[in-house]
Structure formats: C-alpha cells, structure tokens
C-alpha cells in the first residue's frame, strides 16, 4: 500500500513563529547612556596621601638626641649595655606600613627618663575622602582629647575671664593673676590661672608640620616624687607623629623642669618633621 506524503502541522507552525520573532528583533537598537546617578557613571577618587611608607622608628632618633633626652645613657659604663639602651624597644605592631613606634627607658643618678616615638600613616578607604582629610580628622580627635586650655589673650578667654564693665563703662581692676611669675631658670612670664606661665601652657604649635600641639602634664608618681610628661603631636600630610617624653626624679627633688623638657621634646619633633621633608 502506497504511503501518503505527510508534513506535521505543528513543525510548520513553530518554524513560522520563530521566523517572526527573529525578524522583529532588528540590530538598530542602541543601549541608553547611563544617567549621572547610575552605577555606570564613575566618580574621581580622592587624592592619596603623600607618604606610602614609614621610617624605621628605632632608627629615627639620633644618638645625639637620645643623649640629650636620656642623660642616663652616657652614665652607662658597659659598652654593650649602652648600645642596647640606644637601640630602644620596637612597639608591637601588625602592619609596619601603617604604624610603627619605639620606646626607650633609661635611669640616671637623678631621674628615670622615658621616650616614645610613634608614627601612624593614615589611609582612607573611602574614595570620596582623601588620606589627608582622614588624617586631619584623626589629628583633630587627638587634640580634642588633650583638652588644651584656651590661649591667653584669645577672644574666648577674654570673654570669659575679663570682669564685667561697670554701669559707667569703666572696667574693674585687672586681677593679680596678671603679675609676673618666676619660671625655673630665672625667666619670667605672664602666669595663667593654673599658675603655669602662659608660654609653657599646653598649646597649639605653629610652624611644625601641617599642624601640631603640645601637652604638658604633672602627676604624682609617689608620695615624694612627681612625674612630668610632655607630649608633642604633629601631622604632615597623611602621617601623624607622637613624641612622648617623661621624667620622674629618683628622690624628692621637686618637679622636673617644664621648660627644659618642652624644649627637648619640641627639638626632637622638629627633627622628625625635617626628616619627612628631606
């Protein structure tokens, strides 16, 4: 028996549908441009900081500086022990590209002196905030925590510290706190409310890095001795440096000299600033 030719109707219908779909999708369509707020738009990244590495902290302070800050080093007769004292002890850190530090502690016949230097390289992980801006924020937090007094003669200090004018417009006499007070070493300066000369009060420092401040604290180390700690913090670009210098007399010889310790700490801080600028 002869078979009839047979074309499945379903296959014909499917082929027609496919042809219609293919013909309807022309290649003339172009993708729309991303709008300013779309994910496809790019935002320029904030500038990276100037510094990408940090110095080796224990080698950052010269022997001459250590001799000045830690007079007990020169009193060490054993050469090996003296060399060890010069080396210092590195601060424990887990990322030396971000933070390094070194500490020294040396006893002399008159006092025990401590020195700590700390270097922090600030990196912002926000593309909208530069490393320098982030470093400024961290520095500002440190200065706020130091709780520096208002500078003598500032607008705020004048507003809060000067007596009220009388009804006739004349001012009351200036309090006796304006009298000169002797400073150790024979110098005199206008005394602040705490009795500390104005030029030795904790304060902001000019001409040191991008910004800097000094703190000076005197605490009772024992019933007979007092320990003075002078701290200088400065920022240069995206690096924040802290110099902490402390001295505790070995006997009841009075408080360590504020001016001498501040001068030594500031001199070291300035040398570190110069090191970054080289």
Short mmCIF file of C-alpha atoms in Angstrom, two decimals, residues 9-143:
data_model
loop_
_atom_site.label_atom_id
_atom_site.label_comp_id
_atom_site.label_asym_id
_atom_site.label_seq_id
_atom_site.Cartn_x
_atom_site.Cartn_y
_atom_site.Cartn_z
CA UNK A 9 1.43 20.85 11.07
CA UNK A 10 2.99 21.58 14.44
CA UNK A 11 6.50 21.83 12.93
CA UNK A 12 5.30 24.28 10.27
CA UNK A 13 3.64 26.49 12.88
CA UNK A 14 6.74 26.52 15.11
CA UNK A 15 9.01 27.49 12.20
CA UNK A 16 6.70 30.42 11.34
CA UNK A 17 6.70 31.69 14.90
CA UNK A 18 10.49 31.53 15.13
CA UNK A 19 10.87 33.40 11.86
CA UNK A 20 8.55 36.15 13.09
CA UNK A 21 10.47 36.58 16.37
CA UNK A 22 13.81 36.74 14.58
CA UNK A 23 12.65 39.22 12.03
CA UNK A 24 11.18 41.51 14.71
CA UNK A 25 14.43 41.98 16.61
CA UNK A 26 16.45 44.37 14.47
CA UNK A 27 20.06 45.29 15.16
CA UNK A 28 19.38 49.04 15.12
CA UNK A 29 18.61 49.38 18.86
CA UNK A 30 21.37 51.12 20.90
CA UNK A 31 21.79 50.99 24.69
CA UNK A 32 20.83 54.16 26.56
CA UNK A 33 23.61 56.27 28.11
CA UNK A 34 23.96 55.90 31.90
CA UNK A 35 22.42 58.71 33.89
CA UNK A 36 24.58 60.68 36.33
CA UNK A 37 23.31 58.62 39.25
CA UNK A 38 23.64 55.25 37.54
CA UNK A 39 26.19 52.66 38.62
CA UNK A 40 27.87 53.02 35.24
CA UNK A 41 28.91 56.63 36.00
CA UNK A 42 32.43 56.98 37.51
CA UNK A 43 33.42 59.37 40.32
CA UNK A 44 37.02 60.59 40.55
CA UNK A 45 38.78 59.01 43.55
CA UNK A 46 40.12 61.30 46.27
CA UNK A 47 43.84 62.00 46.24
CA UNK A 48 46.10 59.53 48.08
CA UNK A 49 48.40 60.78 50.81
CA UNK A 50 51.93 61.96 50.22
CA UNK A 51 53.55 59.15 52.20
CA UNK A 52 53.33 55.48 51.27
CA UNK A 53 55.83 54.13 53.85
CA UNK A 54 57.07 54.92 57.36
CA UNK A 55 60.61 55.28 58.72
CA UNK A 56 62.14 52.64 60.96
CA UNK A 57 61.11 54.04 64.34
CA UNK A 58 64.04 52.92 66.49
CA UNK A 59 66.49 54.38 63.97
CA UNK A 60 64.59 57.66 63.61
CA UNK A 61 66.16 59.26 66.72
CA UNK A 62 69.87 60.03 66.57
CA UNK A 63 72.33 59.18 69.34
CA UNK A 64 72.85 62.89 70.00
CA UNK A 65 69.12 63.37 70.58
CA UNK A 66 68.99 60.33 72.86
CA UNK A 67 71.95 61.66 74.87
CA UNK A 68 70.05 64.92 75.42
CA UNK A 69 66.69 63.37 76.26
CA UNK A 70 68.06 60.39 78.23
CA UNK A 71 71.16 61.59 80.11
CA UNK A 72 71.49 58.24 81.86
CA UNK A 73 72.77 56.65 78.63
CA UNK A 74 76.12 58.39 78.92
CA UNK A 75 76.39 57.18 82.51
CA UNK A 76 76.31 53.53 81.43
CA UNK A 77 79.89 52.28 81.62
CA UNK A 78 79.36 48.92 79.92
CA UNK A 79 79.55 49.46 76.17
CA UNK A 80 77.24 46.55 75.33
CA UNK A 81 74.58 47.79 77.73
CA UNK A 82 74.92 51.30 76.34
CA UNK A 83 74.47 50.05 72.78
CA UNK A 84 71.35 48.18 73.89
CA UNK A 85 69.99 51.35 75.50
CA UNK A 86 70.49 53.26 72.25
CA UNK A 87 68.61 50.60 70.27
CA UNK A 88 65.32 51.03 72.12
CA UNK A 89 62.41 48.59 72.01
CA UNK A 90 60.12 48.48 68.99
CA UNK A 91 56.40 48.85 69.65
CA UNK A 92 54.35 45.77 68.86
CA UNK A 93 52.52 46.32 65.58
CA UNK A 94 50.85 44.11 62.99
CA UNK A 95 51.26 46.37 59.95
CA UNK A 96 54.53 48.29 59.74
CA UNK A 97 53.30 50.14 56.65
CA UNK A 98 50.56 51.71 58.75
CA UNK A 99 52.06 52.15 62.23
CA UNK A 100 55.46 51.84 63.91
CA UNK A 101 56.90 53.02 67.20
CA UNK A 102 59.87 52.72 69.54
CA UNK A 103 60.43 53.29 73.26
CA UNK A 104 63.42 53.96 75.49
CA UNK A 105 63.71 53.89 79.29
CA UNK A 106 66.97 54.86 80.98
CA UNK A 107 67.81 55.53 84.62
CA UNK A 108 70.35 58.11 85.72
CA UNK A 109 71.59 59.19 89.13
CA UNK A 110 68.91 61.88 89.28
CA UNK A 111 65.90 60.54 87.41
CA UNK A 112 64.32 57.90 85.22
CA UNK A 113 63.55 59.12 81.71
CA UNK A 114 61.13 57.62 79.19
CA UNK A 115 60.86 58.40 75.49
CA UNK A 116 58.32 57.10 72.99
CA UNK A 117 58.00 57.96 69.30
CA UNK A 118 55.01 56.77 67.30
CA UNK A 119 54.36 57.08 63.55
CA UNK A 120 50.89 56.48 62.08
CA UNK A 121 50.25 56.54 58.33
CA UNK A 122 46.59 57.22 57.68
CA UNK A 123 44.84 55.60 54.72
CA UNK A 124 41.24 56.41 53.80
CA UNK A 125 39.26 53.51 52.41
CA UNK A 126 36.51 55.87 51.21
CA UNK A 127 37.04 57.04 47.62
CA UNK A 128 35.27 60.29 48.46
CA UNK A 129 37.65 61.16 51.33
CA UNK A 130 41.36 61.74 50.79
CA UNK A 131 44.06 60.32 53.06
CA UNK A 132 44.96 63.85 54.18
CA UNK A 133 41.37 64.66 55.13
CA UNK A 134 41.09 61.45 57.13
CA UNK A 135 44.41 62.26 58.86
CA UNK A 136 43.09 65.72 59.72
CA UNK A 137 40.08 64.14 61.42
CA UNK A 138 42.25 61.77 63.47
CA UNK A 139 44.62 64.57 64.45
CA UNK A 140 41.67 66.77 65.50
CA UNK A 141 40.37 63.96 67.73
CA UNK A 142 43.77 63.71 69.44
CA UNK A 143 43.89 67.45 70.04
#
